[in-house]
mmCIF file of C-alpha atoms in Angstrom:
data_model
loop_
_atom_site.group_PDB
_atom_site.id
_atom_site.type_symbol
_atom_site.label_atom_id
_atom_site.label_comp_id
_atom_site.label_asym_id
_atom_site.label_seq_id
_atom_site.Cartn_x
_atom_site.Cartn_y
_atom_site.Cartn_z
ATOM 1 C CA UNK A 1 66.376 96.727 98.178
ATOM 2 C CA UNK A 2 66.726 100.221 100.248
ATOM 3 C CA UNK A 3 69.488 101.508 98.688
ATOM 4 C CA UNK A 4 70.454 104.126 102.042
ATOM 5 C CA UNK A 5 69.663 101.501 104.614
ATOM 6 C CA UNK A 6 71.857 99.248 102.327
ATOM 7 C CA UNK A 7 74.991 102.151 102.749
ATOM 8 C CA UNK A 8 74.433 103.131 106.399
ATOM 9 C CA UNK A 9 74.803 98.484 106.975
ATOM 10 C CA UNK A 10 77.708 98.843 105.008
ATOM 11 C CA UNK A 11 79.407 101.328 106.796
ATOM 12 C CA UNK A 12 78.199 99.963 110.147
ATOM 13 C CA UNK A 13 81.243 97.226 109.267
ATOM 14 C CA UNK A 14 84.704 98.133 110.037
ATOM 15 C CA UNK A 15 86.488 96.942 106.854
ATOM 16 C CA UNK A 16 89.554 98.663 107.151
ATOM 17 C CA UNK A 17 91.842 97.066 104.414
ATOM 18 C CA UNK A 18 93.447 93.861 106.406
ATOM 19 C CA UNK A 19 90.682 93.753 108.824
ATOM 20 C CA UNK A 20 89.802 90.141 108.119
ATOM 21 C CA UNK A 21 86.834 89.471 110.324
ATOM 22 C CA UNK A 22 85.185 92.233 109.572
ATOM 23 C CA UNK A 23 85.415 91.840 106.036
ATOM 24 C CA UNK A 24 84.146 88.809 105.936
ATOM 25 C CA UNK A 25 81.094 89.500 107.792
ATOM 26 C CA UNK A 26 80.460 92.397 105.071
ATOM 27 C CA UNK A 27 80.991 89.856 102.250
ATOM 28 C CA UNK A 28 78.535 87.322 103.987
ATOM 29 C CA UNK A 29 76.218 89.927 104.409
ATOM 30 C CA UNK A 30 76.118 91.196 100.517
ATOM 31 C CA UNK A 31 76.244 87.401 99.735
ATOM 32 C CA UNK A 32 73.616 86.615 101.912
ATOM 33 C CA UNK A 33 71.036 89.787 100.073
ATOM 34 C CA UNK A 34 71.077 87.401 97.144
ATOM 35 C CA UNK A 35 70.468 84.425 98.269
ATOM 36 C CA UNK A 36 66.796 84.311 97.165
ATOM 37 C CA UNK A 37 67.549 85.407 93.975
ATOM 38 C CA UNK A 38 68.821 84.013 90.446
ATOM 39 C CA UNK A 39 71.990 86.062 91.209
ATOM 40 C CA UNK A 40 75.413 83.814 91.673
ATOM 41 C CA UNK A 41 76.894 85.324 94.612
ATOM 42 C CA UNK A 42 80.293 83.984 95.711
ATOM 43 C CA UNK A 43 83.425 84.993 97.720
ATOM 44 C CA UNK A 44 86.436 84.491 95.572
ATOM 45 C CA UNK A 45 89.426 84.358 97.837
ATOM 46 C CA UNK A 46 92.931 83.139 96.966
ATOM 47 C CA UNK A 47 94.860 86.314 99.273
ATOM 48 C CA UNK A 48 94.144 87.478 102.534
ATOM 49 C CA UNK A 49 91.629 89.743 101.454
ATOM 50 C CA UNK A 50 88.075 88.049 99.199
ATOM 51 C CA UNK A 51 86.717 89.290 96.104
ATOM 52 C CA UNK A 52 82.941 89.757 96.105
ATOM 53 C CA UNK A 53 81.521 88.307 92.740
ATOM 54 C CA UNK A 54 78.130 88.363 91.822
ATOM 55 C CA UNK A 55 76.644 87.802 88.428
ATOM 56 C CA UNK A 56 73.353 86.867 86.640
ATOM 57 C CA UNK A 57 74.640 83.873 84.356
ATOM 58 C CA UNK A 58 77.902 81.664 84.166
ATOM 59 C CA UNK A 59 79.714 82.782 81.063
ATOM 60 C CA UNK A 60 82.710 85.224 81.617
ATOM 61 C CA UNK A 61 81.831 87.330 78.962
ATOM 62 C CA UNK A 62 79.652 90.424 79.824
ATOM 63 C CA UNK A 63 77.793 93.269 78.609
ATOM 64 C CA UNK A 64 78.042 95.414 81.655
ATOM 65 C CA UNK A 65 80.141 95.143 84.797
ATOM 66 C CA UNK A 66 80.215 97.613 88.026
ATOM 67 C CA UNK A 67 83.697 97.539 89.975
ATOM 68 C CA UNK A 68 84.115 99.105 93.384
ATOM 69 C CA UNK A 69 85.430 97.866 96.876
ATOM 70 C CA UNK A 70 84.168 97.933 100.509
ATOM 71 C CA UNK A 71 87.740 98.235 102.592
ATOM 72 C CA UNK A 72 88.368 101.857 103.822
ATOM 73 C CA UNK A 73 90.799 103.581 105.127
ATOM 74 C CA UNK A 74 91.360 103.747 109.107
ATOM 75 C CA UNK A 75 89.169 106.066 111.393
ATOM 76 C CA UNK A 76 88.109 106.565 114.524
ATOM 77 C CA UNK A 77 85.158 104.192 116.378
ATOM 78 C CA UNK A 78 82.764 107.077 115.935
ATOM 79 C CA UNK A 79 83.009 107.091 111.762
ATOM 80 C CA UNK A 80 81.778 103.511 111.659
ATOM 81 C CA UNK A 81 78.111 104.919 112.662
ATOM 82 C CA UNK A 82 76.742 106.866 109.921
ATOM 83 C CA UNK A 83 75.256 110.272 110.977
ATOM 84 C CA UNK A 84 72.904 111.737 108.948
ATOM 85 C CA UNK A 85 72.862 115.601 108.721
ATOM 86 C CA UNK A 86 71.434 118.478 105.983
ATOM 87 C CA UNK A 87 71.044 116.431 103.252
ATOM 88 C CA UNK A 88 74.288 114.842 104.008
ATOM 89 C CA UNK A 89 75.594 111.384 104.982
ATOM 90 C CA UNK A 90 78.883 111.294 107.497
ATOM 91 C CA UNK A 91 81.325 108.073 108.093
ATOM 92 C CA UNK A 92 83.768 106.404 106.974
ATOM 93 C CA UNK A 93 83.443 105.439 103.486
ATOM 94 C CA UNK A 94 80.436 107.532 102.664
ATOM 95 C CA UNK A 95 82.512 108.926 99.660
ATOM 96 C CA UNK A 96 85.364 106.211 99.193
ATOM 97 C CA UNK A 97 83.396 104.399 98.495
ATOM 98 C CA UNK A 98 80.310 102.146 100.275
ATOM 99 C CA UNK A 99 77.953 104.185 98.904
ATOM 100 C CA UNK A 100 78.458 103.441 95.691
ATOM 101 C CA UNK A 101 79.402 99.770 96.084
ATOM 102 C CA UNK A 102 75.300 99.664 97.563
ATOM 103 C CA UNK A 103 74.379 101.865 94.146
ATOM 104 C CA UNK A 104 75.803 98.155 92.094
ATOM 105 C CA UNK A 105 74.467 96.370 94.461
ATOM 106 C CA UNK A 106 71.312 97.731 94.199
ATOM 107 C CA UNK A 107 71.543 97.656 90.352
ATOM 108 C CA UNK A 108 72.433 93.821 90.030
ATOM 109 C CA UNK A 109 68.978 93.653 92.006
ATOM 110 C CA UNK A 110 67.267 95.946 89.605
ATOM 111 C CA UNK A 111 68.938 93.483 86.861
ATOM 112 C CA UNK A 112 68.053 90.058 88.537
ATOM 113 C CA UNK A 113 64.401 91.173 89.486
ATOM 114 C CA UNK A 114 63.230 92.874 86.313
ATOM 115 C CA UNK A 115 64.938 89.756 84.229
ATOM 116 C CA UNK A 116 66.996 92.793 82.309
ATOM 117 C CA UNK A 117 68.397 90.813 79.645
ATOM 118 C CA UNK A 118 72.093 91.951 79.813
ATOM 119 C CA UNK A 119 74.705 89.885 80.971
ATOM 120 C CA UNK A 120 75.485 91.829 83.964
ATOM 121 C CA UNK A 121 77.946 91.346 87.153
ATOM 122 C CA UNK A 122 79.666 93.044 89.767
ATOM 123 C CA UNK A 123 82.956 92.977 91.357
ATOM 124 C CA UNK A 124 83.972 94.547 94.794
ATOM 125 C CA UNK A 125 86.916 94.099 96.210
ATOM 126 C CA UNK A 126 88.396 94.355 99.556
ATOM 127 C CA UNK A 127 92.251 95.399 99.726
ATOM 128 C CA UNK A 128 91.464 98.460 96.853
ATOM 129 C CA UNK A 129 93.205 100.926 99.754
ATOM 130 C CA UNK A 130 96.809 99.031 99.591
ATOM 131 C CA UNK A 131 96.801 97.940 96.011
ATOM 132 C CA UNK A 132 94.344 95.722 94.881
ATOM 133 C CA UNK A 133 96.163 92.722 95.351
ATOM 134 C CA UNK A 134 92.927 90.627 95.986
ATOM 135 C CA UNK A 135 91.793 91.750 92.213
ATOM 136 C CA UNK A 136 95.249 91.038 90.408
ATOM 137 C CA UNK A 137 94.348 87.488 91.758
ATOM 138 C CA UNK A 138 90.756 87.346 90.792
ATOM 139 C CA UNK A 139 91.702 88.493 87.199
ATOM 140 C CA UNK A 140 94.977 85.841 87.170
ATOM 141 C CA UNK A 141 92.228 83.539 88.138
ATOM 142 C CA UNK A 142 89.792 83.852 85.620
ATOM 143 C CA UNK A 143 91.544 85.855 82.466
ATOM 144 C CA UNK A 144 88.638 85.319 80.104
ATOM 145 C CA UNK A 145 86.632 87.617 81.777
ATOM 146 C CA UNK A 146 85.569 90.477 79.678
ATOM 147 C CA UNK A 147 82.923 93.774 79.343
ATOM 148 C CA UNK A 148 81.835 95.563 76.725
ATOM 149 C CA UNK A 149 81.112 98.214 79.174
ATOM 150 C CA UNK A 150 83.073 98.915 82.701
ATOM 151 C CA UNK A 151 80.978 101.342 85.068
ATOM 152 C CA UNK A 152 83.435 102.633 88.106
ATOM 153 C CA UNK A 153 82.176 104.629 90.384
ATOM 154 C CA UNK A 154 85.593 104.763 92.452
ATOM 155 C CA UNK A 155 86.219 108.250 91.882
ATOM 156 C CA UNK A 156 84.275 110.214 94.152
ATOM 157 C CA UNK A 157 83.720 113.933 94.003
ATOM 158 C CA UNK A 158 81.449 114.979 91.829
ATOM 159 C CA UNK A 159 78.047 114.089 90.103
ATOM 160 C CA UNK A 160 78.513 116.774 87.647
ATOM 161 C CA UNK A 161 81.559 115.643 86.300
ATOM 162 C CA UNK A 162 82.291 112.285 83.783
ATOM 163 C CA UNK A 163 86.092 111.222 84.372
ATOM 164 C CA UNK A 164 87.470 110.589 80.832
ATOM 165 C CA UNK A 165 90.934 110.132 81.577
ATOM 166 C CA UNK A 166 93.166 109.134 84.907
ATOM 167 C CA UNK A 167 96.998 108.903 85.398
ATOM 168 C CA UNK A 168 99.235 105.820 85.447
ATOM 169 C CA UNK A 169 100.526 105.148 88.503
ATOM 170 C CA UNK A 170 104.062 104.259 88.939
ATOM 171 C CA UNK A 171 105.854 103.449 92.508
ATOM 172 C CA UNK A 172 109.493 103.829 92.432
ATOM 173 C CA UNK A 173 111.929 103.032 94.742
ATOM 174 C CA UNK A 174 115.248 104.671 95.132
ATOM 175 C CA UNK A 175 117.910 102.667 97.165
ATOM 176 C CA UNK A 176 121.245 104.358 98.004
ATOM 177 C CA UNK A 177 124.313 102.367 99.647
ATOM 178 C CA UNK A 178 127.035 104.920 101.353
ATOM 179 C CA UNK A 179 129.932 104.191 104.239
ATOM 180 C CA UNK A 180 129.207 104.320 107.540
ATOM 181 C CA UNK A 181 131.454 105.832 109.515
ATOM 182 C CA UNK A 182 131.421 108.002 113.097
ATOM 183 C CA UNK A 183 129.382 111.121 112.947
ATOM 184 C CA UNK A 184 132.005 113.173 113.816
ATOM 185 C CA UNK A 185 134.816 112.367 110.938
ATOM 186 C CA UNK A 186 132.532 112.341 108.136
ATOM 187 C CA UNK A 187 135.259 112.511 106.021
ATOM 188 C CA UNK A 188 135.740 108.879 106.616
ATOM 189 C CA UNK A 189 132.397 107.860 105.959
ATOM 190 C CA UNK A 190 130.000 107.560 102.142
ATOM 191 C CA UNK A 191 126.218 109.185 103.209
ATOM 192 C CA UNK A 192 123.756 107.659 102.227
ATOM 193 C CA UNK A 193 121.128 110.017 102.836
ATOM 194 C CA UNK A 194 123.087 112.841 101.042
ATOM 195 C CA UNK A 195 123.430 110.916 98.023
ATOM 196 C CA UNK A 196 119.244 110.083 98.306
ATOM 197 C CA UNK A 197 119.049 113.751 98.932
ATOM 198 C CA UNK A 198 121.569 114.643 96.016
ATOM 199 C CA UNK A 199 119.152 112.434 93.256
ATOM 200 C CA UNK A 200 116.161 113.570 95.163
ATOM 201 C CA UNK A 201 117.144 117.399 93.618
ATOM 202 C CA UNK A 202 118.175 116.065 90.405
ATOM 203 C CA UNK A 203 114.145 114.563 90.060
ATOM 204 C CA UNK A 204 112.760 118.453 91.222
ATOM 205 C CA UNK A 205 114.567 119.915 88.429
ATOM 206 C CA UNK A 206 112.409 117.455 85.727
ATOM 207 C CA UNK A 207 109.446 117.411 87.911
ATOM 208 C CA UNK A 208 108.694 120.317 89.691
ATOM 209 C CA UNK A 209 107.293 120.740 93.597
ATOM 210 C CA UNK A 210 103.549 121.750 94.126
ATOM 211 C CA UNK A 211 101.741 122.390 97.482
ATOM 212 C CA UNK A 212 98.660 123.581 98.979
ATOM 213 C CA UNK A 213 100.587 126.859 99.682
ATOM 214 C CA UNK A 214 102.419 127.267 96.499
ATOM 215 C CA UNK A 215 100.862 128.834 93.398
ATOM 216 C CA UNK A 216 98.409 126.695 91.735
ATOM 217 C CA UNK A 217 98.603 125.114 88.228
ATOM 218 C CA UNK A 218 95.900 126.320 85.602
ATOM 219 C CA UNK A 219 96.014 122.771 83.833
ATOM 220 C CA UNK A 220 96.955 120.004 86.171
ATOM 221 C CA UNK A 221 97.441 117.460 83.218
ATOM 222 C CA UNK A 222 101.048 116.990 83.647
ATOM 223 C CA UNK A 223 103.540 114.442 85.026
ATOM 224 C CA UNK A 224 103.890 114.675 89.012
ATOM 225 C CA UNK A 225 105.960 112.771 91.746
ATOM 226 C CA UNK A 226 105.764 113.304 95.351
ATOM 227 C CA UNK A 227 107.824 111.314 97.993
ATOM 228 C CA UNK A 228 105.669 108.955 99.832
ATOM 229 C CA UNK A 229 108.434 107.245 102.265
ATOM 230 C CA UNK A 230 111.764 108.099 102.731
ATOM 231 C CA UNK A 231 114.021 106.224 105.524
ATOM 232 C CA UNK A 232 117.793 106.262 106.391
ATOM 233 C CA UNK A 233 120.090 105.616 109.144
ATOM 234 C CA UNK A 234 120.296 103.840 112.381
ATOM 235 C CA UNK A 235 121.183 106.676 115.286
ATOM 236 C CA UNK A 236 121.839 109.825 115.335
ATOM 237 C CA UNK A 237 126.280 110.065 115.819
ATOM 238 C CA UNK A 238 126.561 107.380 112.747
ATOM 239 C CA UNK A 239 127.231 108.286 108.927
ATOM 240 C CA UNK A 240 124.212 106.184 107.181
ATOM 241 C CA UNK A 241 125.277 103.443 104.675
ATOM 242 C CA UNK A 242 121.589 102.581 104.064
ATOM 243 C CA UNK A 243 118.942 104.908 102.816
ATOM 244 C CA UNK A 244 115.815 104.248 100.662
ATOM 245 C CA UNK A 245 112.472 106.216 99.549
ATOM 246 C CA UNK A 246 109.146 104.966 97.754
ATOM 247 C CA UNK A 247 108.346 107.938 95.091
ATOM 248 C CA UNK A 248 104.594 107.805 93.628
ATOM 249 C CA UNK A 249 104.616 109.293 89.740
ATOM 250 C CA UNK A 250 101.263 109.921 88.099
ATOM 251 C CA UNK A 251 102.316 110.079 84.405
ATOM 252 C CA UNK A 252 99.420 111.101 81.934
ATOM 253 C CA UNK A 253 98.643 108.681 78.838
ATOM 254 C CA UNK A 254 101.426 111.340 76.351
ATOM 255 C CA UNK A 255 104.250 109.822 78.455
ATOM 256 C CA UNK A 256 105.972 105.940 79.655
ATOM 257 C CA UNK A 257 107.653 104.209 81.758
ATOM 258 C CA UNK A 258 110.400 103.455 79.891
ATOM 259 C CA UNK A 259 110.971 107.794 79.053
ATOM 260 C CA UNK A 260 110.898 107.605 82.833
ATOM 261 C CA UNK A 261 113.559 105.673 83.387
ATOM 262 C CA UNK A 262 115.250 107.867 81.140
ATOM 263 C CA UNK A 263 115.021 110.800 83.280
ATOM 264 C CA UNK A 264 115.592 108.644 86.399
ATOM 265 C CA UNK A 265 118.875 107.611 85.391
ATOM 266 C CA UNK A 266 119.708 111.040 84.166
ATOM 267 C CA UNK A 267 119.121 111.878 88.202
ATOM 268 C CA UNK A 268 121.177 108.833 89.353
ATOM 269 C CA UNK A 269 124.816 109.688 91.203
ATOM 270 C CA UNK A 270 126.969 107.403 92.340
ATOM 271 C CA UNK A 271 125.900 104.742 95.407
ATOM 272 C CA UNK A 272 122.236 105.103 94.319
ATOM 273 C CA UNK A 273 120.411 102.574 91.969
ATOM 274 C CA UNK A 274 116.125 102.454 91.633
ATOM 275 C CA UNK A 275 113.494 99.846 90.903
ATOM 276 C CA UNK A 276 110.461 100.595 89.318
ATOM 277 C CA UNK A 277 107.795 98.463 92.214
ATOM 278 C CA UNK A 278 104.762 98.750 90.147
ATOM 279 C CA UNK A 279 103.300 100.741 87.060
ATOM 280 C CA UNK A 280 100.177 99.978 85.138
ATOM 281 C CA UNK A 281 98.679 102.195 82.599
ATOM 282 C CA UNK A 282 96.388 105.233 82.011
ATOM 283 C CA UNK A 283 92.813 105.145 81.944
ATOM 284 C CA UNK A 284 91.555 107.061 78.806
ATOM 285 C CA UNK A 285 88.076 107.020 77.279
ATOM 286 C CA UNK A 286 87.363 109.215 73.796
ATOM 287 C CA UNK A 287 84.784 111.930 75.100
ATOM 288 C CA UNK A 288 82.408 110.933 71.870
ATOM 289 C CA UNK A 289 81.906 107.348 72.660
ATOM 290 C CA UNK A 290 78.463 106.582 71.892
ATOM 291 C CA UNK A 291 78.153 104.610 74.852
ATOM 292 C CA UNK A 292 79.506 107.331 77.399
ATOM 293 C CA UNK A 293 77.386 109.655 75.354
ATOM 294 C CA UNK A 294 74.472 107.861 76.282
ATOM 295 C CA UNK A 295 74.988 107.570 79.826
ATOM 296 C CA UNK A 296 76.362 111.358 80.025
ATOM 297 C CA UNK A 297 72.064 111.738 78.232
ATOM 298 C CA UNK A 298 71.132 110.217 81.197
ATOM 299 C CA UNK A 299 72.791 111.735 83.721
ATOM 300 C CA UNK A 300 71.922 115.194 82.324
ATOM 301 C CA UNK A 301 68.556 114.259 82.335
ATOM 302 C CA UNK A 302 68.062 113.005 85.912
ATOM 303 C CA UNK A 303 70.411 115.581 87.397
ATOM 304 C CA UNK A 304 68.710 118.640 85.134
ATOM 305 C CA UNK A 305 72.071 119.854 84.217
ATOM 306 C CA UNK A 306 74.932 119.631 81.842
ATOM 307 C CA UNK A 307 77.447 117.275 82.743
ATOM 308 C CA UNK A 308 81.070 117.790 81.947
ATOM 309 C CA UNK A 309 84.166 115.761 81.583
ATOM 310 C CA UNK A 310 87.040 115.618 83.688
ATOM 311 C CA UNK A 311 90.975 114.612 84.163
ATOM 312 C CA UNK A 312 91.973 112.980 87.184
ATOM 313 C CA UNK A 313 95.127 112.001 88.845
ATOM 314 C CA UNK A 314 94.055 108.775 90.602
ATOM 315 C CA UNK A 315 94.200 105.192 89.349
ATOM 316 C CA UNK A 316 91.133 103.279 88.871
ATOM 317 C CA UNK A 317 90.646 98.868 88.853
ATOM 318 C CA UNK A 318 89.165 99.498 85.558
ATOM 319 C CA UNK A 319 92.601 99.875 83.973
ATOM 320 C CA UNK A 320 92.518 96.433 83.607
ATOM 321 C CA UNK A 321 89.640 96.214 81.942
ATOM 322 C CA UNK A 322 90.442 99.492 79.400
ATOM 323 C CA UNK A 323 93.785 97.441 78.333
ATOM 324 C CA UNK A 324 90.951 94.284 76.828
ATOM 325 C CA UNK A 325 89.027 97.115 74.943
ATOM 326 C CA UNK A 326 86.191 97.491 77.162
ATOM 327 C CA UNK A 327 84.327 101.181 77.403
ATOM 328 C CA UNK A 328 85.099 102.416 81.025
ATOM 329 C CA UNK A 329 82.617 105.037 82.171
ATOM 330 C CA UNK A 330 83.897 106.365 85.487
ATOM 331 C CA UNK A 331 81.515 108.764 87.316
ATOM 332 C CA UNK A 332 80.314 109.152 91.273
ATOM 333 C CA UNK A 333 78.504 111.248 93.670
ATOM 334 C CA UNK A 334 79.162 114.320 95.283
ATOM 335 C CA UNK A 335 80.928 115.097 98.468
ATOM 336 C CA UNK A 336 84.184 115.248 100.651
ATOM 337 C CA UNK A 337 86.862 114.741 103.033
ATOM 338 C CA UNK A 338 88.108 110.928 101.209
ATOM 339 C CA UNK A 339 90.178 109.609 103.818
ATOM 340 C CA UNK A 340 89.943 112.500 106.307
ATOM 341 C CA UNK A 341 87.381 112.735 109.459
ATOM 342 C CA UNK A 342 84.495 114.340 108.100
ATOM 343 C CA UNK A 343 83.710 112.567 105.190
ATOM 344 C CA UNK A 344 80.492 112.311 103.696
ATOM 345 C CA UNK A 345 78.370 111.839 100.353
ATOM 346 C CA UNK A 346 75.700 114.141 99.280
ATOM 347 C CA UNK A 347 72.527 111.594 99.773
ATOM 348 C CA UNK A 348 71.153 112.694 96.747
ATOM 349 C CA UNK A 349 73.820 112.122 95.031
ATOM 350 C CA UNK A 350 73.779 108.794 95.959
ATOM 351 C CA UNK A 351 70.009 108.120 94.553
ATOM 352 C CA UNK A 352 70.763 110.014 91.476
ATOM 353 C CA UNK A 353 73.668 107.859 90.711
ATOM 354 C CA UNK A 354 71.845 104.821 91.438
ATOM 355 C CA UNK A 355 68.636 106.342 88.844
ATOM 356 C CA UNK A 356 71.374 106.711 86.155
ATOM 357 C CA UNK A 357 72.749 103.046 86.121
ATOM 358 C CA UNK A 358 69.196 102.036 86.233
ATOM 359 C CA UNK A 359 68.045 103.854 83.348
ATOM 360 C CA UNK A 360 71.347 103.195 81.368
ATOM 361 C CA UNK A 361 70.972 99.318 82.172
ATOM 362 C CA UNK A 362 67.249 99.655 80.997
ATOM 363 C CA UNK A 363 68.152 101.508 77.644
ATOM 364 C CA UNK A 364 71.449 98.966 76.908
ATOM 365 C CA UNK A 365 68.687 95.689 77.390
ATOM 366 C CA UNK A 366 66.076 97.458 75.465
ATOM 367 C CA UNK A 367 69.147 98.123 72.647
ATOM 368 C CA UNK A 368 69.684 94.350 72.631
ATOM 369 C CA UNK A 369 66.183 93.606 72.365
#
């Protein structure tokens, strides 16, 4: 297949997450590249959003499997035309990440044609921008599925760099229930937005503020919260009785949830209770896996450089697979501006990723052979 001609169609669809029509004409069009092929290609769906499954045999149980997603964030008419410029490829979901869902693509047709014999598959999904909901349901639907190895290529950046380890993310909301009462006695009245405000310090004293325009951090592997939503009140001469915010901690693999809640309730004042929405668990691969060695070989030698490992922040699908034991190597291409309105992915880097699955799927058959 053409791998860029393959990104540049991909982008061409407007799969912002919950845009069901166009979706589905980007799963039917994946689905539809295999259908002269030994390749099962199928549309799982039991959500809104599909999951897009393809695989080279039946069984559950595989050797390799690539994860990614094709929904993107919203933009603008003009991002969902790729532009090609110095080297570079612009549009929505360049980096984040169509590019890299062709590079599986493109390496389950390497597999199928060249008869690699590896139990191979690949899973995109389409909802990866508001939480993956459309995977929690593939997984609930088949649980026996398993990989020795998990490649990821969901977290763009860098070619030079390996991601060994990523944050858990945990979602937290805080609810606080005051006494309304008329703006101007507010001595007759409970506020609820002081008392979010109140356990909203209490947090900053555990976990500090950062910002673009604050000093920087040397080491960045720490603990971090910011306040994603924050609502409270109904107009502007009432005391509010209602006030809530969603907070989004990143907590490395040396801490939990439940030492979380610790501190939470150590924040807590009166009126103000929390929930803890989601949490999952950190992402973290041993730097001398033989496996991730191999690849990291691979990579060195296509891209004529040393490759390094890094931490991340972000969560990753593959979490799911890293809790059944399987070796998650997470590296992508180069570029920038994820989610903003001049993203784009180093072509190159694109090709160069694509080399490196190749040649690690060809070494990991010969190995079984």
């Amino acid at each position: 297949m053409n791998l860029m001609e393959t990104v540049k169609d991909l982008i061409r669809f407007r799969t912002e997450t919950g845009n069901e029509n166009e979706i589905k004409k980007a799963a039917s069009y994946i689905v539809d590249k295999f259908k002269n092929t030994d390749v099962r290609a199928e549309i799982f769906q039991s959500t809104a959003s599909p999951v897009i499954f393809l695989r080279n045999m039946d069984s559950m149980d595989f050797d390799v499997l690539v994860l990614g997603h094709i929904d993107v964030v919203p933009a603008e008419d003009a991002m969902f035309e790729p532009v090609e410029k110095d080297g570079k490829l612009y549009g929505r979901g360049t980096l984040d990440m169509k590019s890299f869902a062709a590079v599986a693509l493109n390496s389950m047709m390497y597999v199928a044609e060249h008869k690699l014999s590896l139990k191979f598959g690949v899973i995109l999904s389409t909802d990866e921008e508001k939480g993956s909901l459309s995977t929690e349901s593939f997984l609930s639907a088949y649980p026996e599925i398993k990989a020795g190895i998990v490649l990821d290529n969901d977290v763009g950046g860098d070619i030079r760099k390996i991601v060994s380890k990523c944050k858990n993310p945990v979602f937290v909301k805080l609810i606080s229930r005051g006494l309304e009462a008329h703006g101007s006695t507010p001595w007759e009245g409970i506020d609820a937005n002081e008392q979010l405000m109140n356990v909203w310090q209490n947090i900053r004293k555990i976990y500090p503020y950062y910002a673009k325009n604050l000093p920087q951090p040397e080491n960045t592997w720490f603990d971090t919260v910011h306040m994603a939503q924050i609502s409270g009140g109904e107009v502007a001469n009432v005391v509010s009785n209602y006030a809530e915010a969603c907070l989004d901690f990143r907590l490395t693999e040396d801490s939990t949830v439940e030492h979380l809640e610790e501190n939470l309730k150590k924040c807590l004042v009166d009126g103000v209770t929390y929930k803890v929405v989601s949490a999952s668990t950190p992402v973290v691969m041993a730097e001398d896996n033989p496996y991730i060695l191999d690849y990291k070989h691979f990579a060195e030698k296509i891209l004529e450089q040393p490759i390094e490992f890094e931490h991340i922040g972000g969560a990753t699908d593959s979490r799911a697979f890293a809790m059944k034991g399987s070796t998650v190597i997470m590296h992508s291409g180069t570029g920038e501006g994820m989610h903003a309105s001049g993203e784009y992915v180093d072509i190159d880097s694109v090709k160069q990723i694509a080399d490196i699955q190749i040649r690690f799927l060809e070494h990991l058959a010969a190995k079984k052979n």
